[in-house]
Steps between C-alpha positions, in 0.01 A plus 500: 500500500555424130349183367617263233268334238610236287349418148544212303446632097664372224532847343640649764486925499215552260235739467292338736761498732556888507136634457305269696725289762722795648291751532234258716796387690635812577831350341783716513784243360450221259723220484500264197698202591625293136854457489462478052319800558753680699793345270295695234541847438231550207260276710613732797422813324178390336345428822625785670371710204158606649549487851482846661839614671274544840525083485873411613542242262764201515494189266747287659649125540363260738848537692474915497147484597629320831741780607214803340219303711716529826517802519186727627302656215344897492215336474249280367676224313379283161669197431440369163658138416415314182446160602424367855820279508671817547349571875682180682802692420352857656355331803651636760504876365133453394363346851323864615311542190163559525391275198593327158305587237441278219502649195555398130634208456569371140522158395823313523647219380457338840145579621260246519220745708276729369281784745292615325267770698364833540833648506669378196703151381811378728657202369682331789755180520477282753777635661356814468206371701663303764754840550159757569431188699779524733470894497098503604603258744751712716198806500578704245215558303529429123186591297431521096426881394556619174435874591396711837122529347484129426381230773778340688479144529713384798687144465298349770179601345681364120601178658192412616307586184770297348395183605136586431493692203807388301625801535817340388475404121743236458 
């Protein structure tokens, strides 16, 4: 049965994404979800530039990721949104995925959190936070990870180093 990952990363198809991330994941489709993106057709063909033709390769709306995401995949599935206010709207397609993946996450005008760890700099708003909240909370597991080789740290394991550690630079 085909599984569906789903990565949070600000940059959405990048090299990472194509040399590292699919091939560990045995990813046969990738799915970039950013409806400027897919509004965009230089941005469109820029990150679709280096991405091998064995990759079926959308970058689509939030609404035409909906009707894609319904329907069974070949295969191994990656998900890439930008930001995690983006997932609320994908719940119900997303609910069998096996795991969101935290990756970059750039500073915006509206983050207030900094992670800072071995596997890179998120910047997080607090809605941001209270969303991965809700997610972790229904049992889907939501971890930081940069790349495959990199340590994984689960949200669990990040909120409880949180209150510790200030893991959160405010």
């Amino acid at each position: 049965m085909a599984k569906t990952y789903v990565r949070v990363d600000d940059r959405l198809i990048h090299g990472q994404t194509i040399v590292a991330w699919c091939p560990t994941l045995g990813i046969k489709e990738i799915i970039a979800i950013d409806d400027e993106s897919a509004k965009n057709p230089v941005l469109k063909s820029i990150m679709t530039m280096g991405v091998p033709s064995n990759y079926k390769t959308h970058i689509v709306t939030t609404e035409e990721a909906k009707s894609l995401l319904s329907r069974e995949g070949n295969g191994n599935r990656l998900v890439i949104v930008r930001y995690p206010k983006v997932l609320p709207a994908l719940e119900e397609e997303i609910a069998d995925s096996e795991v969101i993946i935290l990756g970059n996450l750039a500073k915006r005008e509206d983050t207030i959190h900094q992670v800072k760890g071995a596997t890179g700099i998120f910047y997080l708003s607090q809605s941001d936070v209270e969303l991965l909240d809700g997610i972790a909370a229904r049992n889907m597991e939501v971890c930081f990870q940069q790349l495959p080789t990199t340590s994984k740290t689960t949200w669990e394991s990040f909120k409880k180093a949180s209150s510790k550690k200030s893991v959160f630079a405010m």
